[in-house]
Tab-separated table of C-alpha atoms in Angstrom:
chain	number	residue	atom	x	y	z
A	469	MET	CA	-2.955	-11.790	15.679
A	470	LYS	CA	-6.287	-10.078	15.661
A	471	THR	CA	-7.931	-8.382	12.723
A	472	ASN	CA	-8.812	-5.059	12.912
A	473	ARG	CA	-12.223	-4.477	11.704
A	474	THR	CA	-11.476	-0.547	10.422
A	475	PHE	CA	-8.139	-2.188	8.344
A	476	PRO	CA	-8.487	-6.130	7.844
A	477	PHE	CA	-6.051	-5.902	4.754
A	478	ARG	CA	-3.293	-8.238	5.200
A	479	LEU	CA	-1.733	-8.210	1.318
A	480	TYR	CA	-1.346	-4.438	-0.596
A	481	MET	CA	-0.085	-4.453	-3.984
A	482	VAL	CA	1.301	-1.149	-4.912
A	483	THR	CA	1.319	-0.750	-8.516
A	484	ASP	CA	4.240	-0.141	-10.564
A	485	GLN	CA	4.177	0.156	-14.971
A	486	LYS	CA	7.958	-0.246	-15.289
A	487	ALA	CA	8.089	-3.109	-12.623
A	488	CYS	CA	5.237	-5.226	-15.171
A	489	LEU	CA	8.082	-5.400	-17.345
A	490	GLY	CA	6.184	-4.676	-20.429
A	491	ARG	CA	3.202	-6.895	-19.633
A	492	ASP	CA	-0.100	-5.531	-19.505
A	493	PHE	CA	-0.682	-3.902	-16.516
A	494	PHE	CA	-4.239	-4.667	-15.974
A	495	TRP	CA	-3.029	-8.360	-16.264
A	496	VAL	CA	-0.506	-8.201	-13.857
A	497	LEU	CA	-3.235	-6.116	-11.365
A	498	GLU	CA	-6.069	-9.018	-11.744
A	499	GLU	CA	-3.619	-11.942	-11.505
A	500	ALA	CA	-2.131	-10.352	-8.228
A	501	ILE	CA	-5.736	-9.967	-6.871
A	502	LYS	CA	-6.488	-13.389	-7.769
A	503	GLY	CA	-3.696	-14.813	-6.148
A	504	GLY	CA	-4.837	-13.064	-2.546
A	505	VAL	CA	-3.733	-9.491	-2.326
A	506	ASP	CA	-6.613	-7.532	-0.954
A	507	LEU	CA	-6.179	-4.091	-1.124
A	508	VAL	CA	-4.310	-1.773	-4.233
A	509	GLN	CA	-2.942	1.180	-4.498
A	510	ILE	CA	-2.539	2.651	-7.831
A	511	ARG	CA	0.613	4.794	-8.371
A	512	GLU	CA	1.117	6.708	-11.317
A	513	LYS	CA	4.335	9.549	-11.206
A	514	GLU	CA	4.355	10.084	-14.882
A	515	LEU	CA	1.054	10.322	-16.505
A	516	PHE	CA	-0.998	13.462	-17.202
A	517	GLU	CA	-3.782	13.568	-14.892
A	518	ARG	CA	-6.483	12.781	-17.631
A	519	ASP	CA	-4.597	9.860	-18.497
A	520	PHE	CA	-4.201	8.494	-14.558
A	521	ILE	CA	-7.966	9.035	-14.431
A	522	THR	CA	-8.660	6.531	-17.065
A	523	LYS	CA	-6.013	3.994	-15.928
A	524	ALA	CA	-7.578	4.216	-12.373
A	525	GLN	CA	-11.263	3.735	-13.411
A	526	ARG	CA	-10.568	0.629	-15.307
A	527	ALA	CA	-8.311	-0.359	-12.169
A	528	LYS	CA	-11.092	-0.058	-10.158
A	529	GLU	CA	-13.467	-1.780	-12.286
A	530	ILE	CA	-10.978	-4.763	-12.057
A	531	CYS	CA	-10.638	-4.401	-8.146
A	532	ALA	CA	-14.532	-4.368	-7.874
A	533	LYS	CA	-15.246	-7.571	-9.335
A	534	TYR	CA	-13.243	-9.226	-6.494
A	535	ASN	CA	-14.436	-6.602	-3.783
A	536	VAL	CA	-11.030	-5.523	-3.546
A	537	PRO	CA	-10.909	-1.474	-2.446
A	538	LEU	CA	-8.654	0.897	-4.763
A	539	ILE	CA	-6.170	3.407	-3.270
A	540	VAL	CA	-4.770	6.166	-5.054
A	541	ASN	CA	-1.352	7.589	-4.499
A	542	ASP	CA	-0.955	11.090	-4.021
A	543	SER	CA	-3.648	12.728	-6.344
A	544	LEU	CA	-6.531	14.069	-4.293
A	545	SER	CA	-7.852	14.711	-7.775
A	546	VAL	CA	-7.862	11.419	-8.960
A	547	ALA	CA	-9.306	9.975	-6.065
A	548	LYS	CA	-12.021	11.872	-5.901
A	549	ALA	CA	-12.748	11.918	-10.042
A	550	VAL	CA	-12.896	7.896	-9.871
A	551	ASN	CA	-14.394	7.805	-6.349
A	552	ALA	CA	-11.521	6.089	-4.603
A	553	ASN	CA	-11.585	3.792	-1.766
A	554	GLY	CA	-9.263	5.765	-0.212
A	555	VAL	CA	-5.958	7.809	-1.148
A	556	HIS	CA	-2.315	7.340	0.135
A	557	ILE	CA	-0.240	10.631	0.574
A	558	GLY	CA	3.787	11.070	1.884
A	559	GLN	CA	5.270	13.410	3.661
A	560	SER	CA	6.229	15.543	0.823
A	561	ASP	CA	2.727	15.327	-0.445
A	562	SER	CA	-0.370	16.639	-0.038
A	563	SER	CA	-1.101	17.592	3.504
A	564	MET	CA	-3.911	15.516	6.140
A	565	ASP	CA	-5.919	18.340	6.455
A	566	ILE	CA	-6.077	19.379	2.821
A	567	ALA	CA	-6.854	15.452	1.926
A	568	LYS	CA	-9.483	15.566	4.510
A	569	GLU	CA	-11.133	19.173	3.745
A	570	LEU	CA	-11.189	18.304	-0.164
A	571	LEU	CA	-12.496	14.245	0.255
A	572	GLY	CA	-14.483	14.440	3.354
A	573	GLU	CA	-13.505	13.945	7.079
A	574	ASN	CA	-14.444	10.130	7.004
A	575	PHE	CA	-12.576	9.453	3.749
A	576	PRO	CA	-9.716	7.068	4.290
A	577	VAL	CA	-6.191	8.580	3.879
A	578	GLY	CA	-3.149	6.676	4.443
A	579	LEU	CA	-0.153	8.346	5.312
A	580	SER	CA	3.642	7.557	4.864
A	581	ILE	CA	5.993	7.302	7.900
A	582	GLU	CA	9.600	7.291	7.629
A	583	LYS	CA	11.081	8.675	11.100
A	584	LEU	CA	9.213	8.092	14.425
A	585	HIS	CA	8.554	12.382	14.987
A	586	GLN	CA	6.452	12.263	12.218
A	587	LEU	CA	3.783	10.707	14.319
A	588	GLU	CA	3.359	13.937	15.933
A	589	SER	CA	2.718	15.791	13.229
A	590	SER	CA	-0.159	17.325	12.071
A	591	GLY	CA	-2.982	15.692	10.982
A	592	ALA	CA	-1.379	12.317	11.490
A	593	SER	CA	-3.860	11.058	13.960
A	594	LYS	CA	-6.286	11.229	11.279
A	595	ALA	CA	-4.519	8.660	9.108
A	596	TRP	CA	-6.188	5.515	8.400
A	597	TYR	CA	-3.208	3.471	8.860
A	598	TYR	CA	0.455	4.334	8.705
A	599	GLY	CA	2.694	3.502	6.080
A	600	VAL	CA	6.138	2.270	7.620
A	601	SER	CA	8.657	3.047	4.702
A	602	PRO	CA	10.934	1.830	4.176
A	603	VAL	CA	11.506	-1.245	5.969
A	604	PHE	CA	13.975	-2.404	4.010
A	605	SER	CA	15.956	-0.286	1.221
A	606	THR	CA	14.835	-0.698	-2.481
A	607	PRO	CA	15.543	0.870	-5.532
A	608	THR	CA	12.028	1.946	-6.409
A	609	LYS	CA	12.097	4.169	-3.403
A	610	THR	CA	15.035	6.181	-3.424
A	611	ASP	CA	13.910	9.487	-1.741
A	612	THR	CA	14.217	8.253	1.642
A	613	ILE	CA	17.306	8.050	4.000
A	614	THR	CA	16.990	5.365	6.321
A	615	GLU	CA	15.528	2.232	6.677
A	616	TRP	CA	13.209	1.177	9.735
A	617	GLY	CA	14.298	-2.765	9.705
A	618	LEU	CA	12.632	-5.141	11.959
A	619	GLU	CA	13.272	-3.227	15.062
A	620	GLY	CA	11.797	-0.031	13.579
A	621	ILE	CA	8.582	-1.951	12.935
A	622	GLN	CA	8.643	-3.031	16.738
A	623	SER	CA	9.524	0.742	18.097
A	624	ILE	CA	6.517	2.344	15.887
A	625	LYS	CA	3.986	-0.677	17.098
A	626	ARG	CA	4.566	-0.119	20.871
A	627	ILE	CA	3.697	3.698	20.275
A	628	THR	CA	0.652	3.482	18.207
A	629	ASN	CA	-2.486	1.689	17.778
A	630	LYS	CA	-2.537	2.193	14.378
A	631	PRO	CA	-2.597	-0.547	11.460
A	632	LEU	CA	1.139	-0.523	10.232
A	633	VAL	CA	1.490	-1.456	6.316
A	634	ALA	CA	5.119	-2.615	6.150
A	635	ILE	CA	6.570	-1.347	2.321
A	636	GLY	CA	10.242	-1.479	1.440
A	637	ASN	CA	11.823	-4.701	-0.223
A	638	ILE	CA	9.168	-7.002	1.188
A	639	LYS	CA	9.266	-10.399	-0.341
A	640	ILE	CA	8.912	-14.323	0.102
A	641	ASP	CA	12.349	-14.462	1.982
A	642	ASN	CA	10.722	-11.767	4.794
A	643	ALA	CA	7.299	-12.020	4.690
A	644	LYS	CA	6.811	-13.770	7.697
A	645	GLN	CA	9.520	-11.669	9.844
A	646	VAL	CA	8.113	-8.290	9.208
A	647	ILE	CA	4.200	-9.905	10.287
A	648	GLU	CA	5.748	-10.941	13.377
A	649	ALA	CA	7.811	-7.877	14.259
A	650	GLY	CA	4.326	-6.408	14.268
A	651	ALA	CA	3.034	-5.292	11.020
A	652	ASP	CA	-0.750	-5.744	10.094
A	653	CYS	CA	-0.254	-5.411	6.309
A	654	LEU	CA	2.134	-5.445	3.563
A	655	ALA	CA	2.928	-3.507	0.904
A	656	VAL	CA	4.509	-5.141	-2.214
A	657	VAL	CA	5.798	-3.858	-5.595
A	658	SER	CA	8.260	-5.282	-7.651
A	659	ALA	CA	7.968	-8.932	-5.714
A	660	ILE	CA	4.510	-9.364	-7.418
A	661	CYS	CA	4.468	-6.916	-10.344
A	662	SER	CA	7.916	-8.078	-11.791
A	663	ALA	CA	7.218	-12.035	-10.707
A	664	GLU	CA	7.094	-14.321	-13.860
A	665	SER	CA	3.578	-15.470	-12.181
A	666	PRO	CA	2.163	-12.455	-10.145
A	667	GLU	CA	-0.718	-14.770	-9.119
A	668	GLU	CA	1.672	-17.344	-7.836
A	669	ALA	CA	3.826	-14.767	-6.171
A	670	ALA	CA	0.811	-13.056	-4.343
A	671	ALA	CA	-0.321	-16.788	-3.137
A	672	SER	CA	3.279	-17.210	-1.666
A	673	ILE	CA	3.839	-13.952	0.188
A	674	ARG	CA	0.111	-14.507	1.520
A	675	ASN	CA	0.605	-17.745	2.977
A	676	GLU	CA	4.160	-16.528	4.463
A	677	ILE	CA	1.505	-13.644	5.918
A	678	GLU	CA	-1.043	-16.244	7.217
A	679	LYS	CA	1.724	-18.419	8.434
A	680	ALA	CA	2.738	-15.713	10.806
A	681	ILE	CA	-0.467	-14.716	11.908
A	682	LEU	CA	-1.192	-18.345	13.684
A	683	THR	CA	2.203	-18.687	15.160
């Protein structure tokens, strides 16, 4: 599998404060990066905007130490305030056109794709990557009806050249299969954030990704 120069990332961590199980959020983040996470999305659904900005600024400082880009989930204003490296939007969040208008036409915007017809939606072609969600059903994503499965990854790979980030109950046991099915990158939440050692968990998943790439 060749590396996409505009999206060379393989292991994408989506943060979840609750999944950190009471441990220091920034410790979990840095340990995960040490283990091989090369792209981070900070996701906060419950913080006030000013608190989200403060948290994102500190996360960005940690990411910058390791030359890892930080993406902000959903909030265009927070992404702009902290000068994030990208933003991720879902189908029910801000539109691609609004994101590009506020942040700039060249600003990297990832887009969640939950059904094939959404590839034809307005602005979808402007996405930096497609977040294929969910690959497998997961307790952290309860607002979706279906799951893609490995066949779904294969089907979307056949009709788009966009980088595919697979998310949804991704863990060490299925990481290799998902990459082999056509995903370019794996987005992981609980399997890293809740692990006893986030560094070791990230390293193990990263190892499975590398094995899949080499086969």
